[in-house]
mmCIF file of C-alpha atoms in Angstrom:
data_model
loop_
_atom_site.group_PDB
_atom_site.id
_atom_site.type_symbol
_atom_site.label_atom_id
_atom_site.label_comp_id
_atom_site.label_asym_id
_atom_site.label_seq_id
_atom_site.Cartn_x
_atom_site.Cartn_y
_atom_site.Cartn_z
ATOM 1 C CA UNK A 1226 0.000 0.000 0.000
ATOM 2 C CA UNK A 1227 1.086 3.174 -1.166
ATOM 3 C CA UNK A 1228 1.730 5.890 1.593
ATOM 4 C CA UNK A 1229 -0.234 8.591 1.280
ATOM 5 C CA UNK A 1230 1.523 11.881 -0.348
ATOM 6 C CA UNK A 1231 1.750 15.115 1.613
ATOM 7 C CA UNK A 1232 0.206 17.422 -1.062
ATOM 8 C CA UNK A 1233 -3.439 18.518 0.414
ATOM 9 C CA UNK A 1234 -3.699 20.889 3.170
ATOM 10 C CA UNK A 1235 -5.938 18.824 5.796
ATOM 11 C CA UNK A 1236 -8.095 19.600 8.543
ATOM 12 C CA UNK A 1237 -9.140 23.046 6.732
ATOM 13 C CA UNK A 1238 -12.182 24.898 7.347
ATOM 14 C CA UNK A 1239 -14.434 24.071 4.351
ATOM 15 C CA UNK A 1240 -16.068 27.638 4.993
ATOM 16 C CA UNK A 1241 -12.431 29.000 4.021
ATOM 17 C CA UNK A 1242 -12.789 30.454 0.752
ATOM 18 C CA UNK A 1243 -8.842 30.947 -0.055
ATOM 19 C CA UNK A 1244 -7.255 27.814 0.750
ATOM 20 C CA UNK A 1245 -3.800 28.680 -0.077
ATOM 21 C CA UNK A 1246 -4.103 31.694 2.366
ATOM 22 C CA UNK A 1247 -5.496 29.083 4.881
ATOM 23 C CA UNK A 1248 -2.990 27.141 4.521
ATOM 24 C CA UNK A 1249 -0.621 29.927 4.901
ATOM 25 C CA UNK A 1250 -1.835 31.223 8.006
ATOM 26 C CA UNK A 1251 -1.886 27.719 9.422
ATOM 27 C CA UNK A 1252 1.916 27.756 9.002
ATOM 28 C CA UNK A 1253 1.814 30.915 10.940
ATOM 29 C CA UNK A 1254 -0.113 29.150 13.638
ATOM 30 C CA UNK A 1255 2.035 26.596 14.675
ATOM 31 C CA UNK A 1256 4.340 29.319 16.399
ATOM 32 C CA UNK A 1257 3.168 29.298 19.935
ATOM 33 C CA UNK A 1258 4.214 29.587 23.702
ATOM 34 C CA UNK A 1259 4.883 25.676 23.703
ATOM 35 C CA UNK A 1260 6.745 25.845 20.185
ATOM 36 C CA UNK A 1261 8.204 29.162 19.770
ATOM 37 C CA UNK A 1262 10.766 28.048 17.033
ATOM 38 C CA UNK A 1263 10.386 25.227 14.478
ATOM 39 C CA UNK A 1264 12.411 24.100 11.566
ATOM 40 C CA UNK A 1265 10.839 23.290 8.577
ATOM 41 C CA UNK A 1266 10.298 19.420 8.724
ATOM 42 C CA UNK A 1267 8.780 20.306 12.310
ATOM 43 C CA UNK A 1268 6.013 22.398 10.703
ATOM 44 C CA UNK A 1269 5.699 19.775 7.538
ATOM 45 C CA UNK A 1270 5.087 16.825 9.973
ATOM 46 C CA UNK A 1271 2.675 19.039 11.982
ATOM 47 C CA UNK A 1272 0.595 19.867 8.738
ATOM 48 C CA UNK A 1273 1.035 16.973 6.983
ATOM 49 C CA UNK A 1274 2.636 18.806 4.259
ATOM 50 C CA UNK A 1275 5.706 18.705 1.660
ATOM 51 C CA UNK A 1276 8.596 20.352 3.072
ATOM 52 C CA UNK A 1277 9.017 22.488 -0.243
ATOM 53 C CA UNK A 1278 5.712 23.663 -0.062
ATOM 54 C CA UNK A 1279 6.338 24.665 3.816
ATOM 55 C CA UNK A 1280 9.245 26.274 3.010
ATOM 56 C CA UNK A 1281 7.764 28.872 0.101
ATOM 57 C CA UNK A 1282 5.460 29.599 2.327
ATOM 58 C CA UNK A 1283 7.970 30.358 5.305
ATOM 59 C CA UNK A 1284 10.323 32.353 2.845
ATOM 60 C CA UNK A 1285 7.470 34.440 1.893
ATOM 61 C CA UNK A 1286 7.150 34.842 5.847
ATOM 62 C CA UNK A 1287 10.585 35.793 6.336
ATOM 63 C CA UNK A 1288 10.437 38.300 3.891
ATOM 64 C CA UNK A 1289 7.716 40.418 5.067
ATOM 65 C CA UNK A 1290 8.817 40.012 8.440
ATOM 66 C CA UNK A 1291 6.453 38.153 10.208
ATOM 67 C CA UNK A 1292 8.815 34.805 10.265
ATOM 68 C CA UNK A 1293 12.810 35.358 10.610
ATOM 69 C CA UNK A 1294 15.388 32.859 11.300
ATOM 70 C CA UNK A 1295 17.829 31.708 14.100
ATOM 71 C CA UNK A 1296 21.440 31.920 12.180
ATOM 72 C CA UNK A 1297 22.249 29.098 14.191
ATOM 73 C CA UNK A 1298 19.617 26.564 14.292
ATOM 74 C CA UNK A 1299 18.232 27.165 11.293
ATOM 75 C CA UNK A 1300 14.310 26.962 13.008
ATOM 76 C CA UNK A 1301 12.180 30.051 12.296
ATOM 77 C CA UNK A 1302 10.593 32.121 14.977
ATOM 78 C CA UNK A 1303 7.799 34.847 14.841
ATOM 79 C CA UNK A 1304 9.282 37.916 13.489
ATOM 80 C CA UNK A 1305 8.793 41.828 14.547
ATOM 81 C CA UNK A 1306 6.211 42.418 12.381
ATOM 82 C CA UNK A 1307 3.739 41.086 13.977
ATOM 83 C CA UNK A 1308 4.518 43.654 16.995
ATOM 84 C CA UNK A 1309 3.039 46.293 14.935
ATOM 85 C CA UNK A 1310 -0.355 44.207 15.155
ATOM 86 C CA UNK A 1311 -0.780 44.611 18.273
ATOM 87 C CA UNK A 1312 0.035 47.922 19.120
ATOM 88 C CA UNK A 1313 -3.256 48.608 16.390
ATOM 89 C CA UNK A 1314 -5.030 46.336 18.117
ATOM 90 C CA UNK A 1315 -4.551 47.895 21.806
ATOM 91 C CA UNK A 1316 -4.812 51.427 19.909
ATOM 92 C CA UNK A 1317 -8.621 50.171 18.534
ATOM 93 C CA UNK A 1318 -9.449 48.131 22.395
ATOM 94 C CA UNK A 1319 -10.181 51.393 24.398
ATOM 95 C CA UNK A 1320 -11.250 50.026 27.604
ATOM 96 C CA UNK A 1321 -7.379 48.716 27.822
ATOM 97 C CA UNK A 1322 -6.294 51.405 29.941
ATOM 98 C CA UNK A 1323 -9.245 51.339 32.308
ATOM 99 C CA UNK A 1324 -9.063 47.799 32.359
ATOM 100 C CA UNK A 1325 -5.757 48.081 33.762
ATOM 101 C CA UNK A 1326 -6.325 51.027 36.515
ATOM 102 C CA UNK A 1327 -9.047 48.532 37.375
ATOM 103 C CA UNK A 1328 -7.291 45.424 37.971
ATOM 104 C CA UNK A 1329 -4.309 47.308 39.275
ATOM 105 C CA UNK A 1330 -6.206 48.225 42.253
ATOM 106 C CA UNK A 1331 -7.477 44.389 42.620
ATOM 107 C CA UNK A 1332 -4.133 43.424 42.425
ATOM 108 C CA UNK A 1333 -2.349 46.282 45.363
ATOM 109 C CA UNK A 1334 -5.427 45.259 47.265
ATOM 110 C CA UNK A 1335 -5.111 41.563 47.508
ATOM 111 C CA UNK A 1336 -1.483 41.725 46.712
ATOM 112 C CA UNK A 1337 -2.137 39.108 44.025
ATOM 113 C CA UNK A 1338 -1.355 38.654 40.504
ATOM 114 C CA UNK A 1339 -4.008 39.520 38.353
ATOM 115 C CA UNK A 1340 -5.314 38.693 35.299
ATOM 116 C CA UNK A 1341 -8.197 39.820 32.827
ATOM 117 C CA UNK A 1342 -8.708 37.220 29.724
ATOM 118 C CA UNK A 1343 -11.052 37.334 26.671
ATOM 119 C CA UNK A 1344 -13.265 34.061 25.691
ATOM 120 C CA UNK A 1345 -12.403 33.124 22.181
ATOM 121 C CA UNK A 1346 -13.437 29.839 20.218
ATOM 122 C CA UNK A 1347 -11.894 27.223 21.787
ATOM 123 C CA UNK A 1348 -9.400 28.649 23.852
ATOM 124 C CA UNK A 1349 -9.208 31.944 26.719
ATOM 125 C CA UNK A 1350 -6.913 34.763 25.706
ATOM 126 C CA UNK A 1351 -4.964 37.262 28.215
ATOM 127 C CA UNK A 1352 -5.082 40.767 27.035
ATOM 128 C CA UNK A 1353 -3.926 42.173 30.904
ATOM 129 C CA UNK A 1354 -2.209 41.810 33.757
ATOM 130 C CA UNK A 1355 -1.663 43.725 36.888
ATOM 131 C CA UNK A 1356 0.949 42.916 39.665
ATOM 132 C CA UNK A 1357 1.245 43.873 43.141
ATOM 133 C CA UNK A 1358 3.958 46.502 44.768
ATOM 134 C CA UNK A 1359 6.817 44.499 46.778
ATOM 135 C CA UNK A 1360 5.915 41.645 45.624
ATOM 136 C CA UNK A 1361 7.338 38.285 47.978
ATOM 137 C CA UNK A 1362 5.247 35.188 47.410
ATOM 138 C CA UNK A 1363 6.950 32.261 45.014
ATOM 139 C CA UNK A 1364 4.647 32.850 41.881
ATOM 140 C CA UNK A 1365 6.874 34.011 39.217
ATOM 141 C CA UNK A 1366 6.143 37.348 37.253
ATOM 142 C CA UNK A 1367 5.521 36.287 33.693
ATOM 143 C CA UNK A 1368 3.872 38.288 30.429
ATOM 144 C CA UNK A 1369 1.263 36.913 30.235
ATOM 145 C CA UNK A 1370 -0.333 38.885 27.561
ATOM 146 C CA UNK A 1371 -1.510 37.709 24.151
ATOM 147 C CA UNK A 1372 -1.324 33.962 25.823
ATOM 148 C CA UNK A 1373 -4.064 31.563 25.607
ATOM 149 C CA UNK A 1374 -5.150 28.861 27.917
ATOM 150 C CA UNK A 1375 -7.901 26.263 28.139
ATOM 151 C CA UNK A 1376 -11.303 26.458 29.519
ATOM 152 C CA UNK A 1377 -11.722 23.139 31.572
ATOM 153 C CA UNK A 1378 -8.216 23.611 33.834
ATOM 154 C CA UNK A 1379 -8.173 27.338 34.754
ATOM 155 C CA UNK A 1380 -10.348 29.612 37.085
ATOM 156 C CA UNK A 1381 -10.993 32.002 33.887
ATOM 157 C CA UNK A 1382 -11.545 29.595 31.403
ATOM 158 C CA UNK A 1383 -14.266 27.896 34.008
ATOM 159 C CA UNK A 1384 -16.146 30.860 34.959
ATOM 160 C CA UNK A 1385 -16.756 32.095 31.431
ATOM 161 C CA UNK A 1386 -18.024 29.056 30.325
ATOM 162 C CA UNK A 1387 -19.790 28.119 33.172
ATOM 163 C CA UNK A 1388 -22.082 31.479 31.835
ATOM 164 C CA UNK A 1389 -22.056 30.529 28.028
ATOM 165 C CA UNK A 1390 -24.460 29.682 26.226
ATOM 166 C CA UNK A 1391 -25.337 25.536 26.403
ATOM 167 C CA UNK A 1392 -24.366 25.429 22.400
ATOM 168 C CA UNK A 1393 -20.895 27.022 23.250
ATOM 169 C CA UNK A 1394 -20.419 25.033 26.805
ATOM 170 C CA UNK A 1395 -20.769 21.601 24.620
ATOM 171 C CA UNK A 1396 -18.927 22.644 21.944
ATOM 172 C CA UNK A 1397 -16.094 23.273 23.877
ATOM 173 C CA UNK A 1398 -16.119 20.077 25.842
ATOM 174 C CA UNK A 1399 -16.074 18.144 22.961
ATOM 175 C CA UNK A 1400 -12.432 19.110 22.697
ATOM 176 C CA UNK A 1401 -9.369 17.371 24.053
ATOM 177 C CA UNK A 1402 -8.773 17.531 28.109
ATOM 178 C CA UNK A 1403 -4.800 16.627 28.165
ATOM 179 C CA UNK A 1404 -3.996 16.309 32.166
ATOM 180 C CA UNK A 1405 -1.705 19.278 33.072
ATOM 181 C CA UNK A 1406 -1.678 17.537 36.962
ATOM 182 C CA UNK A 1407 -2.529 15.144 38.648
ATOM 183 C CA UNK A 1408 -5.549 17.665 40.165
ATOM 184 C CA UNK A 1409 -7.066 18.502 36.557
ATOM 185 C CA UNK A 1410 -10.600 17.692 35.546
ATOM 186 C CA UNK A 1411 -10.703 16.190 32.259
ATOM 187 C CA UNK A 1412 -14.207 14.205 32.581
ATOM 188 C CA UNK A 1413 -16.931 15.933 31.316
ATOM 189 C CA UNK A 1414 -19.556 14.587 33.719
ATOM 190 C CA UNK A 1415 -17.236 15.885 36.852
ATOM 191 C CA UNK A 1416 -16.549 19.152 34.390
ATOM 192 C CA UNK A 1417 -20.594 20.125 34.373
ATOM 193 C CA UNK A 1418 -20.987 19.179 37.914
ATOM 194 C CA UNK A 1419 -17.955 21.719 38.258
ATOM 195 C CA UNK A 1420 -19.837 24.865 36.127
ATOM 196 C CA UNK A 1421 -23.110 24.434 37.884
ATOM 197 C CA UNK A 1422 -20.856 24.943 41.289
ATOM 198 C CA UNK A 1423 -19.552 28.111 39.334
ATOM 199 C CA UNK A 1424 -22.553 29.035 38.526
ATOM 200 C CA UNK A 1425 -23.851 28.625 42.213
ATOM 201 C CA UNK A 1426 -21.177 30.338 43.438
ATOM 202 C CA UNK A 1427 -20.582 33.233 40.761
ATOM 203 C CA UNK A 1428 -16.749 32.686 40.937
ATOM 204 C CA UNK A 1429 -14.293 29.239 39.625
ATOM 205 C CA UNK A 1430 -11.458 27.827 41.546
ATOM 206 C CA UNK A 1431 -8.480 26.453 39.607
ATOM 207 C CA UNK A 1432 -7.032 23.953 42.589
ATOM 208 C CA UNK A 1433 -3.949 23.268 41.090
ATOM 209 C CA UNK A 1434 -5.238 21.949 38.538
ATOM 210 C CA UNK A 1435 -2.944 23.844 35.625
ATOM 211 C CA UNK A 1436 0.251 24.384 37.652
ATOM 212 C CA UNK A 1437 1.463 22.146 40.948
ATOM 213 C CA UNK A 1438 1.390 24.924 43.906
ATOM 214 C CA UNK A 1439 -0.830 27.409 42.409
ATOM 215 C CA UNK A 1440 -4.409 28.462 43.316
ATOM 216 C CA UNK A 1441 -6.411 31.040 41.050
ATOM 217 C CA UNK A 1442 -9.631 32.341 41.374
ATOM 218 C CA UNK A 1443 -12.017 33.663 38.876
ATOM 219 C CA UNK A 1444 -14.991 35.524 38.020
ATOM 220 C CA UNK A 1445 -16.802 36.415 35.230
ATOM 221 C CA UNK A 1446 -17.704 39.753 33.543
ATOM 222 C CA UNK A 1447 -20.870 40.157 32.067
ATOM 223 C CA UNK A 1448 -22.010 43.022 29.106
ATOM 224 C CA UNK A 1449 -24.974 45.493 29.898
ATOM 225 C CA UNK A 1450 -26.952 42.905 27.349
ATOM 226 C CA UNK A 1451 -26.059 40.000 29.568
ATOM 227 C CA UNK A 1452 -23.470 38.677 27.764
ATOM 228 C CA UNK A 1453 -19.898 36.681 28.657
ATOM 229 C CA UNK A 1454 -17.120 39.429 27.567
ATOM 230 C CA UNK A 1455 -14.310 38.055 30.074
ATOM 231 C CA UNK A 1456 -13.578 37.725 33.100
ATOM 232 C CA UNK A 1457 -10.732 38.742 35.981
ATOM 233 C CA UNK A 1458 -8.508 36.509 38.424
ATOM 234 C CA UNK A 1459 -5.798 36.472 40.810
ATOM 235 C CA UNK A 1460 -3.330 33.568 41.557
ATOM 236 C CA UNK A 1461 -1.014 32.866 44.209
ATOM 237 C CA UNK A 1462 0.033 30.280 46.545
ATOM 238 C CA UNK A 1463 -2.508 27.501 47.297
ATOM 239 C CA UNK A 1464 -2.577 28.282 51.090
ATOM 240 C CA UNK A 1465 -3.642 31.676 50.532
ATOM 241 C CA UNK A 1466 -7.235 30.617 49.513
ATOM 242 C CA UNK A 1467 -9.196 29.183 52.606
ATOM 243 C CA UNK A 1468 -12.962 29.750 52.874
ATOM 244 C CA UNK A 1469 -12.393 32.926 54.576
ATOM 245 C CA UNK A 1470 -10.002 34.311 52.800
ATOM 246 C CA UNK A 1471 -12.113 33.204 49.676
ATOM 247 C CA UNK A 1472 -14.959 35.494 51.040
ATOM 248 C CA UNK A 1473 -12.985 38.574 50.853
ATOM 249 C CA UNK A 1474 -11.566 38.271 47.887
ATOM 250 C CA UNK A 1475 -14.971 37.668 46.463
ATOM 251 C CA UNK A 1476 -15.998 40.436 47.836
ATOM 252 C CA UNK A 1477 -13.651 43.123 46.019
ATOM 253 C CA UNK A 1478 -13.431 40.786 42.452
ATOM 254 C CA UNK A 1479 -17.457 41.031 42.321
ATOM 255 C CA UNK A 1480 -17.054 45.202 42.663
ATOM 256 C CA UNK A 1481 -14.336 45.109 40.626
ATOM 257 C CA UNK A 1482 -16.142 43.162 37.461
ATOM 258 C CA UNK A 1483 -19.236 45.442 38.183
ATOM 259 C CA UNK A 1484 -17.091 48.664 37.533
ATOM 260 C CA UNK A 1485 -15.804 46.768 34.086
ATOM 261 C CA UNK A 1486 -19.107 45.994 33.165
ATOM 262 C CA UNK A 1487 -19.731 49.432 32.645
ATOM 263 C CA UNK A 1488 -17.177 49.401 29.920
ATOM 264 C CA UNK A 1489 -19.079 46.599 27.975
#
């Protein structure tokens, strides 16, 4: 039996009307947090696609500036280019800056991390963070922004979908639950018991379920119209989050996602 030749672009969205542009962008994609830089066989084997055709499409990349290359290894990374993206985007999101002053306070107040995170199709993506003065507790400072994350394994993710709509909550369950600990809830009958507790509660607990030692908390933020538009969390050391502590925090998250509201 013949093996099958690497020529079609698979798994494409049949809606996509320019598949070559599809299958351009899904080059682009394969650059993430996990795999910043990739050679060209990497990307070919992750597409299921020739390596000559990958590598037009890289060059083409690398010579507008979106793609450029390690001298060294030879992999490809994301280039500057795409920098200038997002400084249009944050220029068009004008509730960025009152986002911030917003969670900034959270975060001097609790003397947490915190976050605020968008709902997107299938994953939850940071657009801010805020972190506290002095900071001494063992959670690293990271930049988080422009990161994405699952739903099922982190306090955001959970308390946005807890309040989507049913079509959206199953959709999203339907995707893979890889275990990121030993603590992560990747059955989906112990998932919906999970969001009606959310939903109960108003907030979402991540116990250490996407990071050994961590504890984050989350709540949602609703539009005037009802709607899921994000949400806001902190994170810190699991044995800063007993029941009492819990209620305080509460407390100031739930006035801080009614003054974003406004902004929705």
């Amino acid at each position: 039996m013949k093996a099958k030749k690497k020529t079609d672009f698979e798994g494409g969205n049949p809606e996509a009307k320019v598949k070559s542009l599809e299958k351009a962008l899904t080059v682009l994609e394969c650059f993430d947090s996990a795999s910043p830089e990739l050679g060209i066989a990497q990307i070919a084997e992750k597409l299921n696609l020739n390596k000559s055709n990958v590598h037009n499409i890289v060059s083409t990349f690398e010579k507008k500036g979106y793609l450029e290359q390690d001298k060294e290894s030879k992999r490809y990374r994301l280039g500057f280019k795409l920098l200038e993206y997002t400084y249009v985007i944050n220029k068009t999101l004008t509730y960025q800056k009152a986002v911030y002053d917003i969670i900034s306070y959270v975060s001097r107040e609790l003397s947490f991390i915190t976050y605020f995170a968008i709902p997107q199709k299938e994953r939850i993506f940071y657009l801010n963070s805020a972190y506290p003065p002095g900071k001494t507790d063992p959670v690293p400072y990271r930049i988080i922004i422009g990161e994405t994350a699952p739903y099922y394994c982190t306090s955001l993710g959970k308390a946005m979908l807890a309040f989507m709509p049913e079509n959206d909550v199953q959709r999203i369950l339907k995707l893979p639950r890889p275990r990121f600990t030993e603590y992560t809830i990747t059955d989906k009958e112990s998932l919906q018991t999970e969001l009606e507790r959310i939903r109960k509660n108003g907030y979402a607990l991540d116990n250490e379920e996407h990071e050994i030692g961590i504890t984050c908390m989350g709540i949602p933020i609703f539009a005037k119209n009802g709607s899921i538009v994000g949400g806001i969390s902190i994170s810190g050391p699991v044995f800063n989050f007993d029941k009492r502590k819990i209620r305080r925090y509460l407390g100031i998250l739930t006035n801080a996602t009614r003054e974003l509201k406004s902004l929705f």
